[in-house]
Each structure stands twice: as C-alpha cells, then as structure tokens.
Amino acid sequence: MFKCWKGRTRKIFLMLVVASCLTFVAWSVYLSTVNGFSPEVPCTPRKHVAFMKTHKSASSTVLNLLYRYGDANNLTFALPTSDHLGYPNLFKATFVKDFAKNPDKEYNIICNHMRFNLPEVKKVTGNGSFIFTILRNPDSVAESAFAYYHHVAPAFHAAQNMPAFVRKVKKMFRPKAPNSFYTHNMLWFDLGGDAEAGAEGPHVNQTLKKFDSTFHLVLLAEYFDQSLVLLREALCWDMEDMVSFQLNAREPSTRSSLPPDLLSILQRWNALDWHLYRHFNTSFWQRVERYGVDRMERDVKHLRHLRQKIQDICLQSSTPVFKEKRKIPNPSYIKSADYGWAKITGYLLKGNLTGETEEMCIRMILPEDTYLNRLQRKQG
C-alpha cells in the first residue's frame, strides 16, 4: 500500500514539473512574439572574435570598442606589424606580427584592416571564433572614399571633385592602377570578392551565399545602435561594453552630395556593393524581428542612456571638433593626421578628470593608430 502511494506521488510530481516547464515555454514564446520581449538566456562571453574592418563604414568606432574590451580583459590581439594586416592583399596568417615565429599561440581578437580570407583568419583565431563585419550605404562609402583617398588613387586624383569623377568614371578608372580598389566596389573587395567580376551572373549570388556562411553577423552603419544591441547579444557581453563614441568622423564641410542623375551612374558603377548592401540589409531586419521589435527599442534606449552618462562624465561636448592644436590641450587624442581632403574630428575631454575615470575617458576617444601603438607596446 505504501509503495503504491509513493509511486503515485512520484508520478504526480513529475507531471507537475512537466506542466510547469511547458507553461514557462509557452509563456516565453507568447511574450517574445506578441510583446517583442524574450527572457535573457544565460550565456558565456565570447573571447575569440574576428572583425572584418571595412573601409568608410563606422568601422573605427567598432574597432575602438573591441580594443577597449580586449584591453580591459587582457585578451590577446592579432596585431599588424604596421597599421594594417597586409591590405590590399588577401589576408594571410603570417601578416600577424610574430605569427610565423609562434603559429600555435592563442589569439583572441583580430580586428585591423585586412582583405578577408576565411581559412587564414581561422588559423589565427580558431574555428570557433565569432566572425562579423559592418556595411554602409555604398553611395556614402564612395563619397567618403573620394575625400579620404583622393591623393592616392589616380582615378580620384584626376578629378577636381566627386561629380567630375562620376561623369568620367569609366575613362578615369584603370583596374591595375595603384589603389584602384578604393574607387570601385570597395566593400565587395574588402570582404574578399572580385570587384571587377561584373554585377550580373551566377557568381553574384554564389559570392553572397559565401558571405552568408562566413559572417555570423553583419552590422549596418546607418542603424549603428541597433547593430550594437545585436552584437551584444551575439557576443554575450554587457551593454556597458557596447558604449562608444563616433570616431574618425569627417568635419561636415568636407562632405558633398550628388544630383540624382550622377547618383544613378555611381550606383551602377558600384553595383556589386549595392548587391551586398541590399542583401544584408534584408537579413539585418529579419534578425531584428527575431530579436523582438519592442525589445530592440527598449535596449537601444538603454544603450543611448549609458552613452549619455559617459559623455556627461568625459566630454566637454558630445559634438566632435576639428583638430586645431592651439585650441586643444591634448591634440594626440584627435587623429594624428588628416587624409586627403578629409578633415578628421575628435573630442575634447573635461579638464577635471583623474585616475581611473580619466583613463577610461581617454580610451573612449583614442584614435585607432594611437591605441594600436599602445597595444603593440603592451604585447611586447
């Protein structure tokens, strides 16, 4: 009799446990789909990360974020000998400083400019590394590239301004000329694609599928805060780790725009970049939907609140300023050199900062070349 009662009790208990679990799952799904909320799932922060740093796509801001996280957590960076990892050549593991001497060394983060090459990247950060990149509207990329690389790309240099370049782009462009990669489908080229392959044909979708299988996440510069929220979830880092200031931005007076007829020509010229951008724009918003629209709105608001708090602590003004040494007490915190026609801006720190607060604020605004030098010294 006792054994029978004990057996029934155990069955009832198990049934209650199963019912509770099913109720929890159903309620979680309901909240996720109806209210845009999903409960936080316990996870382990990722320590092996590969960032494909594209040109002119807010990538310097992402780089600073990775620098600060790795620096604070004593992670090992796969650093270049100079300022980039062999670009514009396809990346090789031997482009990493001292890799050839110690190929079995563990690296946590690779994030400097390179032309992406997945097998060689995996030699550095391992098969389990999280791989991501960032894209930007190709029209904006092209306009920014013209300002930055006007002095080094012959097709740019031959034109007085951006409209003049677009009007005669096919006459001015020479694919084998020095630095021609800055002037034609630069995003496609950065990710390892053939920028001169043509914008029609099966190779386009084949390459896009390859990019899909390579990158675990593709951020969009135009939706930077939403991108950081998705990145935070993917990396299982804290929201505080995503706080960043816009770096390597141009002074507004150096920006230009094109009339509709020339913009149409430019878009056809960079058609592969547009294939790329439209493809990952679609998948980006699908990912936001899965994340939950209401949840995304809540988390973006939280991220912006954290950013404002740090700005109030660190900065004289949240608006970056053009580098003028006579007005800036610490000019090294603004990018050390302008590029082409681009006038680079930076931030002014408050004068009453001390100790750990001052160091935190300095790291938030350090130009990438200055921070790179710091990390190279730190890693010997």
PDB file of N, CA, C and O in Angstrom, residues 163-220:
ATOM      1  N   PRO A 163      31.543  64.984 -58.487  1.00  0.00           N
ATOM      2  CA  PRO A 163      30.762  64.964 -59.735  1.00  0.00           C
ATOM      3  C   PRO A 163      31.628  64.736 -60.969  1.00  0.00           C
ATOM      4  O   PRO A 163      31.238  63.994 -61.885  1.00  0.00           O
ATOM      5  N   ALA A 164      32.817  65.356 -61.003  1.00  0.00           N
ATOM      6  CA  ALA A 164      33.701  65.190 -62.161  1.00  0.00           C
ATOM      7  C   ALA A 164      34.172  63.740 -62.270  1.00  0.00           C
ATOM      8  O   ALA A 164      34.293  63.199 -63.382  1.00  0.00           O
ATOM      9  N   PHE A 165      34.432  63.102 -61.143  1.00  0.00           N
ATOM     10  CA  PHE A 165      34.835  61.697 -61.151  1.00  0.00           C
ATOM     11  C   PHE A 165      33.722  60.817 -61.701  1.00  0.00           C
ATOM     12  O   PHE A 165      33.954  59.948 -62.554  1.00  0.00           O
ATOM     13  N   VAL A 166      32.505  61.031 -61.235  1.00  0.00           N
ATOM     14  CA  VAL A 166      31.381  60.188 -61.649  1.00  0.00           C
ATOM     15  C   VAL A 166      31.090  60.360 -63.140  1.00  0.00           C
ATOM     16  O   VAL A 166      30.812  59.381 -63.846  1.00  0.00           O
ATOM     17  N   ARG A 167      31.181  61.583 -63.639  1.00  0.00           N
ATOM     18  CA  ARG A 167      30.879  61.834 -65.053  1.00  0.00           C
ATOM     19  C   ARG A 167      31.819  61.067 -65.992  1.00  0.00           C
ATOM     20  O   ARG A 167      31.411  60.628 -67.067  1.00  0.00           O
ATOM     21  N   LYS A 168      33.067  60.918 -65.584  1.00  0.00           N
ATOM     22  CA  LYS A 168      34.057  60.272 -66.458  1.00  0.00           C
ATOM     23  C   LYS A 168      34.668  59.035 -65.805  1.00  0.00           C
ATOM     24  O   LYS A 168      35.814  58.683 -66.074  1.00  0.00           O
ATOM     25  N   VAL A 169      33.890  58.368 -64.965  1.00  0.00           N
ATOM     26  CA  VAL A 169      34.442  57.288 -64.156  1.00  0.00           C
ATOM     27  C   VAL A 169      35.051  56.167 -64.999  1.00  0.00           C
ATOM     28  O   VAL A 169      36.135  55.651 -64.679  1.00  0.00           O
ATOM     29  N   LYS A 170      34.407  55.787 -66.083  1.00  0.00           N
ATOM     30  CA  LYS A 170      34.924  54.679 -66.880  1.00  0.00           C
ATOM     31  C   LYS A 170      36.198  55.053 -67.632  1.00  0.00           C
ATOM     32  O   LYS A 170      37.040  54.200 -67.929  1.00  0.00           O
ATOM     33  N   LYS A 171      36.348  56.327 -67.965  1.00  0.00           N
ATOM     34  CA  LYS A 171      37.564  56.786 -68.632  1.00  0.00           C
ATOM     35  C   LYS A 171      38.714  56.916 -67.641  1.00  0.00           C
ATOM     36  O   LYS A 171      39.869  56.647 -67.983  1.00  0.00           O
ATOM     37  N   MET A 172      38.404  57.336 -66.431  1.00  0.00           N
ATOM     38  CA  MET A 172      39.446  57.592 -65.435  1.00  0.00           C
ATOM     39  C   MET A 172      39.928  56.310 -64.758  1.00  0.00           C
ATOM     40  O   MET A 172      41.083  56.218 -64.338  1.00  0.00           O
ATOM     41  N   PHE A 173      39.071  55.314 -64.669  1.00  0.00           N
ATOM     42  CA  PHE A 173      39.392  54.114 -63.894  1.00  0.00           C
ATOM     43  C   PHE A 173      40.309  53.168 -64.661  1.00  0.00           C
ATOM     44  O   PHE A 173      40.063  52.862 -65.830  1.00  0.00           O
ATOM     45  N   ARG A 174      41.358  52.726 -63.998  1.00  0.00           N
ATOM     46  CA  ARG A 174      42.254  51.700 -64.510  1.00  0.00           C
ATOM     47  C   ARG A 174      42.398  50.630 -63.424  1.00  0.00           C
ATOM     48  O   ARG A 174      42.956  50.901 -62.355  1.00  0.00           O
ATOM     49  N   PRO A 175      41.865  49.432 -63.643  1.00  0.00           N
ATOM     50  CA  PRO A 175      41.843  48.414 -62.579  1.00  0.00           C
ATOM     51  C   PRO A 175      43.209  48.045 -62.017  1.00  0.00           C
ATOM     52  O   PRO A 175      43.310  47.648 -60.861  1.00  0.00           O
ATOM     53  N   LYS A 176      44.271  48.206 -62.835  1.00  0.00           N
ATOM     54  CA  LYS A 176      45.610  47.845 -62.351  1.00  0.00           C
ATOM     55  C   LYS A 176      46.392  49.042 -61.835  1.00  0.00           C
ATOM     56  O   LYS A 176      47.560  48.908 -61.449  1.00  0.00           O
ATOM     57  N   ALA A 177      45.764  50.203 -61.804  1.00  0.00           N
ATOM     58  CA  ALA A 177      46.434  51.396 -61.272  1.00  0.00           C
ATOM     59  C   ALA A 177      46.569  51.272 -59.759  1.00  0.00           C
ATOM     60  O   ALA A 177      45.785  50.574 -59.110  1.00  0.00           O
ATOM     61  N   PRO A 178      47.567  51.926 -59.168  1.00  0.00           N
ATOM     62  CA  PRO A 178      47.743  51.864 -57.714  1.00  0.00           C
ATOM     63  C   PRO A 178      46.482  52.308 -56.987  1.00  0.00           C
ATOM     64  O   PRO A 178      45.851  53.300 -57.355  1.00  0.00           O
ATOM     65  N   ASN A 179      46.113  51.546 -55.979  1.00  0.00           N
ATOM     66  CA  ASN A 179      44.997  51.887 -55.086  1.00  0.00           C
ATOM     67  C   ASN A 179      43.653  52.010 -55.804  1.00  0.00           C
ATOM     68  O   ASN A 179      42.746  52.704 -55.321  1.00  0.00           O
ATOM     69  N   SER A 180      43.511  51.322 -56.939  1.00  0.00           N
ATOM     70  CA  SER A 180      42.244  51.387 -57.662  1.00  0.00           C
ATOM     71  C   SER A 180      41.101  50.764 -56.862  1.00  0.00           C
ATOM     72  O   SER A 180      39.928  51.077 -57.095  1.00  0.00           O
ATOM     73  N   PHE A 181      41.428  49.883 -55.920  1.00  0.00           N
ATOM     74  CA  PHE A 181      40.408  49.213 -55.108  1.00  0.00           C
ATOM     75  C   PHE A 181      39.609  50.196 -54.262  1.00  0.00           C
ATOM     76  O   PHE A 181      38.507  49.871 -53.798  1.00  0.00           O
ATOM     77  N   TYR A 182      40.139  51.387 -54.019  1.00  0.00           N
ATOM     78  CA  TYR A 182      39.394  52.396 -53.265  1.00  0.00           C
ATOM     79  C   TYR A 182      38.259  53.001 -54.089  1.00  0.00           C
ATOM     80  O   TYR A 182      37.377  53.661 -53.527  1.00  0.00           O
ATOM     81  N   THR A 183      38.279  52.834 -55.392  1.00  0.00           N
ATOM     82  CA  THR A 183      37.389  53.581 -56.274  1.00  0.00           C
ATOM     83  C   THR A 183      36.254  52.765 -56.872  1.00  0.00           C
ATOM     84  O   THR A 183      35.394  53.335 -57.543  1.00  0.00           O
ATOM     85  N   HIS A 184      36.228  51.453 -56.645  1.00  0.00           N
ATOM     86  CA  HIS A 184      35.236  50.614 -57.330  1.00  0.00           C
ATOM     87  C   HIS A 184      34.856  49.423 -56.459  1.00  0.00           C
ATOM     88  O   HIS A 184      35.700  48.586 -56.149  1.00  0.00           O
ATOM     89  N   ASN A 185      33.583  49.361 -56.039  1.00  0.00           N
ATOM     90  CA  ASN A 185      33.072  48.222 -55.251  1.00  0.00           C
ATOM     91  C   ASN A 185      33.986  47.881 -54.077  1.00  0.00           C
ATOM     92  O   ASN A 185      34.367  46.720 -53.879  1.00  0.00           O
ATOM     93  N   MET A 186      34.313  48.878 -53.293  1.00  0.00           N
ATOM     94  CA  MET A 186      35.311  48.693 -52.233  1.00  0.00           C
ATOM     95  C   MET A 186      34.840  47.725 -51.139  1.00  0.00           C
ATOM     96  O   MET A 186      35.642  46.968 -50.594  1.00  0.00           O
ATOM     97  N   LEU A 187      33.566  47.740 -50.800  1.00  0.00           N
ATOM     98  CA  LEU A 187      33.067  46.832 -49.768  1.00  0.00           C
ATOM     99  C   LEU A 187      33.194  45.377 -50.224  1.00  0.00           C
ATOM    100  O   LEU A 187      33.625  44.506 -49.466  1.00  0.00           O
ATOM    101  N   TRP A 188      32.789  45.121 -51.465  1.00  0.00           N
ATOM    102  CA  TRP A 188      32.889  43.774 -52.045  1.00  0.00           C
ATOM    103  C   TRP A 188      34.349  43.313 -52.040  1.00  0.00           C
ATOM    104  O   TRP A 188      34.650  42.162 -51.697  1.00  0.00           O
ATOM    105  N   PHE A 189      35.232  44.203 -52.409  1.00  0.00           N
ATOM    106  CA  PHE A 189      36.666  43.913 -52.434  1.00  0.00           C
ATOM    107  C   PHE A 189      37.181  43.608 -51.029  1.00  0.00           C
ATOM    108  O   PHE A 189      37.928  42.642 -50.825  1.00  0.00           O
ATOM    109  N   ASP A 190      36.799  44.423 -50.049  1.00  0.00           N
ATOM    110  CA  ASP A 190      37.260  44.225 -48.672  1.00  0.00           C
ATOM    111  C   ASP A 190      36.894  42.844 -48.149  1.00  0.00           C
ATOM    112  O   ASP A 190      37.684  42.194 -47.456  1.00  0.00           O
ATOM    113  N   LEU A 191      35.701  42.381 -48.485  1.00  0.00           N
ATOM    114  CA  LEU A 191      35.235  41.090 -47.976  1.00  0.00           C
ATOM    115  C   LEU A 191      35.859  39.908 -48.715  1.00  0.00           C
ATOM    116  O   LEU A 191      35.595  38.748 -48.382  1.00  0.00           O
ATOM    117  N   GLY A 192      36.702  40.212 -49.693  1.00  0.00           N
ATOM    118  CA  GLY A 192      37.423  39.161 -50.395  1.00  0.00           C
ATOM    119  C   GLY A 192      36.878  38.828 -51.761  1.00  0.00           C
ATOM    120  O   GLY A 192      37.379  37.919 -52.430  1.00  0.00           O
ATOM    121  N   GLY A 193      35.839  39.581 -52.215  1.00  0.00           N
ATOM    122  CA  GLY A 193      35.272  39.324 -53.532  1.00  0.00           C
ATOM    123  C   GLY A 193      36.056  39.997 -54.640  1.00  0.00           C
ATOM    124  O   GLY A 193      36.908  40.857 -54.394  1.00  0.00           O
ATOM    125  N   ASP A 194      35.741  39.612 -55.864  1.00  0.00           N
ATOM    126  CA  ASP A 194      36.371  40.200 -57.044  1.00  0.00           C
ATOM    127  C   ASP A 194      35.559  41.420 -57.468  1.00  0.00           C
ATOM    128  O   ASP A 194      34.456  41.300 -57.995  1.00  0.00           O
ATOM    129  N   ALA A 195      36.117  42.605 -57.254  1.00  0.00           N
ATOM    130  CA  ALA A 195      35.393  43.847 -57.523  1.00  0.00           C
ATOM    131  C   ALA A 195      35.173  44.093 -59.004  1.00  0.00           C
ATOM    132  O   ALA A 195      34.330  44.912 -59.378  1.00  0.00           O
ATOM    133  N   GLU A 196      35.909  43.397 -59.868  1.00  0.00           N
ATOM    134  CA  GLU A 196      35.792  43.606 -61.311  1.00  0.00           C
ATOM    135  C   GLU A 196      35.077  42.462 -62.008  1.00  0.00           C
ATOM    136  O   GLU A 196      35.142  42.326 -63.226  1.00  0.00           O
ATOM    137  N   ALA A 197      34.364  41.630 -61.247  1.00  0.00           N
ATOM    138  CA  ALA A 197      33.762  40.426 -61.822  1.00  0.00           C
ATOM    139  C   ALA A 197      32.493  40.704 -62.615  1.00  0.00           C
ATOM    140  O   ALA A 197      32.003  39.832 -63.318  1.00  0.00           O
ATOM    141  N   GLY A 198      31.954  41.907 -62.504  1.00  0.00           N
ATOM    142  CA  GLY A 198      30.689  42.207 -63.162  1.00  0.00           C
ATOM    143  C   GLY A 198      29.529  42.030 -62.210  1.00  0.00           C
ATOM    144  O   GLY A 198      29.572  41.184 -61.303  1.00  0.00           O
ATOM    145  N   ALA A 199      28.474  42.810 -62.423  1.00  0.00           N
ATOM    146  CA  ALA A 199      27.362  42.841 -61.470  1.00  0.00           C
ATOM    147  C   ALA A 199      26.226  41.902 -61.840  1.00  0.00           C
ATOM    148  O   ALA A 199      25.206  41.862 -61.152  1.00  0.00           O
ATOM    149  N   GLU A 200      26.366  41.135 -62.925  1.00  0.00           N
ATOM    150  CA  GLU A 200      25.338  40.193 -63.335  1.00  0.00           C
ATOM    151  C   GLU A 200      25.951  38.806 -63.473  1.00  0.00           C
ATOM    152  O   GLU A 200      27.135  38.658 -63.740  1.00  0.00           O
ATOM    153  N   GLY A 201      25.115  37.793 -63.299  1.00  0.00           N
ATOM    154  CA  GLY A 201      25.586  36.426 -63.474  1.00  0.00           C
ATOM    155  C   GLY A 201      25.512  35.627 -62.193  1.00  0.00           C
ATOM    156  O   GLY A 201      25.339  36.177 -61.092  1.00  0.00           O
ATOM    157  N   PRO A 202      25.651  34.301 -62.295  1.00  0.00           N
ATOM    158  CA  PRO A 202      25.520  33.417 -61.117  1.00  0.00           C
ATOM    159  C   PRO A 202      26.566  33.656 -60.048  1.00  0.00           C
ATOM    160  O   PRO A 202      26.348  33.328 -58.881  1.00  0.00           O
ATOM    161  N   HIS A 203      27.721  34.222 -60.433  1.00  0.00           N
ATOM    162  CA  HIS A 203      28.776  34.433 -59.447  1.00  0.00           C
ATOM    163  C   HIS A 203      28.351  35.407 -58.348  1.00  0.00           C
ATOM    164  O   HIS A 203      28.876  35.346 -57.233  1.00  0.00           O
ATOM    165  N   VAL A 204      27.392  36.294 -58.645  1.00  0.00           N
ATOM    166  CA  VAL A 204      26.950  37.272 -57.644  1.00  0.00           C
ATOM    167  C   VAL A 204      26.273  36.561 -56.479  1.00  0.00           C
ATOM    168  O   VAL A 204      26.662  36.727 -55.314  1.00  0.00           O
ATOM    169  N   ASN A 205      25.269  35.730 -56.781  1.00  0.00           N
ATOM    170  CA  ASN A 205      24.572  35.003 -55.714  1.00  0.00           C
ATOM    171  C   ASN A 205      25.480  33.979 -55.040  1.00  0.00           C
ATOM    172  O   ASN A 205      25.366  33.737 -53.835  1.00  0.00           O
ATOM    173  N   GLN A 206      26.374  33.391 -55.812  1.00  0.00           N
ATOM    174  CA  GLN A 206      27.314  32.433 -55.213  1.00  0.00           C
ATOM    175  C   GLN A 206      28.206  33.117 -54.189  1.00  0.00           C
ATOM    176  O   GLN A 206      28.451  32.578 -53.099  1.00  0.00           O
ATOM    177  N   THR A 207      28.665  34.313 -54.518  1.00  0.00           N
ATOM    178  CA  THR A 207      29.521  35.046 -53.582  1.00  0.00           C
ATOM    179  C   THR A 207      28.728  35.508 -52.370  1.00  0.00           C
ATOM    180  O   THR A 207      29.228  35.456 -51.238  1.00  0.00           O
ATOM    181  N   LEU A 208      27.495  35.947 -52.584  1.00  0.00           N
ATOM    182  CA  LEU A 208      26.656  36.365 -51.457  1.00  0.00           C
ATOM    183  C   LEU A 208      26.395  35.191 -50.511  1.00  0.00           C
ATOM    184  O   LEU A 208      26.400  35.360 -49.281  1.00  0.00           O
ATOM    185  N   LYS A 209      26.166  34.007 -51.061  1.00  0.00           N
ATOM    186  CA  LYS A 209      25.982  32.817 -50.220  1.00  0.00           C
ATOM    187  C   LYS A 209      27.253  32.516 -49.420  1.00  0.00           C
ATOM    188  O   LYS A 209      27.187  32.111 -48.252  1.00  0.00           O
ATOM    189  N   LYS A 210      28.388  32.711 -50.067  1.00  0.00           N
ATOM    190  CA  LYS A 210      29.660  32.506 -49.369  1.00  0.00           C
ATOM    191  C   LYS A 210      29.796  33.480 -48.211  1.00  0.00           C
ATOM    192  O   LYS A 210      30.180  33.107 -47.100  1.00  0.00           O
ATOM    193  N   PHE A 211      29.448  34.754 -48.440  1.00  0.00           N
ATOM    194  CA  PHE A 211      29.493  35.745 -47.370  1.00  0.00           C
ATOM    195  C   PHE A 211      28.506  35.388 -46.253  1.00  0.00           C
ATOM    196  O   PHE A 211      28.798  35.555 -45.067  1.00  0.00           O
ATOM    197  N   ASP A 212      27.325  34.894 -46.643  1.00  0.00           N
ATOM    198  CA  ASP A 212      26.317  34.483 -45.653  1.00  0.00           C
ATOM    199  C   ASP A 212      26.861  33.412 -44.719  1.00  0.00           C
ATOM    200  O   ASP A 212      26.636  33.453 -43.501  1.00  0.00           O
ATOM    201  N   SER A 213      27.546  32.457 -45.288  1.00  0.00           N
ATOM    202  CA  SER A 213      28.058  31.347 -44.480  1.00  0.00           C
ATOM    203  C   SER A 213      29.308  31.730 -43.695  1.00  0.00           C
ATOM    204  O   SER A 213      29.692  31.036 -42.755  1.00  0.00           O
ATOM    205  N   THR A 214      29.940  32.839 -44.072  1.00  0.00           N
ATOM    206  CA  THR A 214      31.176  33.271 -43.412  1.00  0.00           C
ATOM    207  C   THR A 214      30.909  34.134 -42.193  1.00  0.00           C
ATOM    208  O   THR A 214      31.482  33.903 -41.126  1.00  0.00           O
ATOM    209  N   PHE A 215      30.016  35.116 -42.334  1.00  0.00           N
ATOM    210  CA  PHE A 215      29.826  36.109 -41.280  1.00  0.00           C
ATOM    211  C   PHE A 215      28.612  35.767 -40.424  1.00  0.00           C
ATOM    212  O   PHE A 215      27.499  35.620 -40.927  1.00  0.00           O
ATOM    213  N   HIS A 216      28.857  35.651 -39.134  1.00  0.00           N
ATOM    214  CA  HIS A 216      27.774  35.336 -38.200  1.00  0.00           C
ATOM    215  C   HIS A 216      26.849  36.527 -37.980  1.00  0.00           C
ATOM    216  O   HIS A 216      25.693  36.352 -37.591  1.00  0.00           O
ATOM    217  N   LEU A 217      27.362  37.722 -38.215  1.00  0.00           N
ATOM    218  CA  LEU A 217      26.555  38.930 -38.058  1.00  0.00           C
ATOM    219  C   LEU A 217      27.139  40.015 -38.953  1.00  0.00           C
ATOM    220  O   LEU A 217      28.356  40.168 -39.042  1.00  0.00           O
ATOM    221  N   VAL A 218      26.251  40.763 -39.604  1.00  0.00           N
ATOM    222  CA  VAL A 218      26.663  41.912 -40.413  1.00  0.00           C
ATOM    223  C   VAL A 218      25.943  43.139 -39.875  1.00  0.00           C
ATOM    224  O   VAL A 218      24.713  43.219 -39.913  1.00  0.00           O
ATOM    225  N   LEU A 219      26.705  44.091 -39.360  1.00  0.00           N
ATOM    226  CA  LEU A 219      26.152  45.323 -38.817  1.00  0.00           C
ATOM    227  C   LEU A 219      25.894  46.320 -39.952  1.00  0.00           C
ATOM    228  O   LEU A 219      26.484  46.218 -41.025  1.00  0.00           O
ATOM    229  N   LEU A 220      25.033  47.294 -39.676  1.00  0.00           N
ATOM    230  CA  LEU A 220      24.772  48.367 -40.626  1.00  0.00           C
ATOM    231  C   LEU A 220      25.088  49.700 -39.967  1.00  0.00           C
ATOM    232  O   LEU A 220      24.569  50.011 -38.889  1.00  0.00           O
TER     233      LEU A 220
END
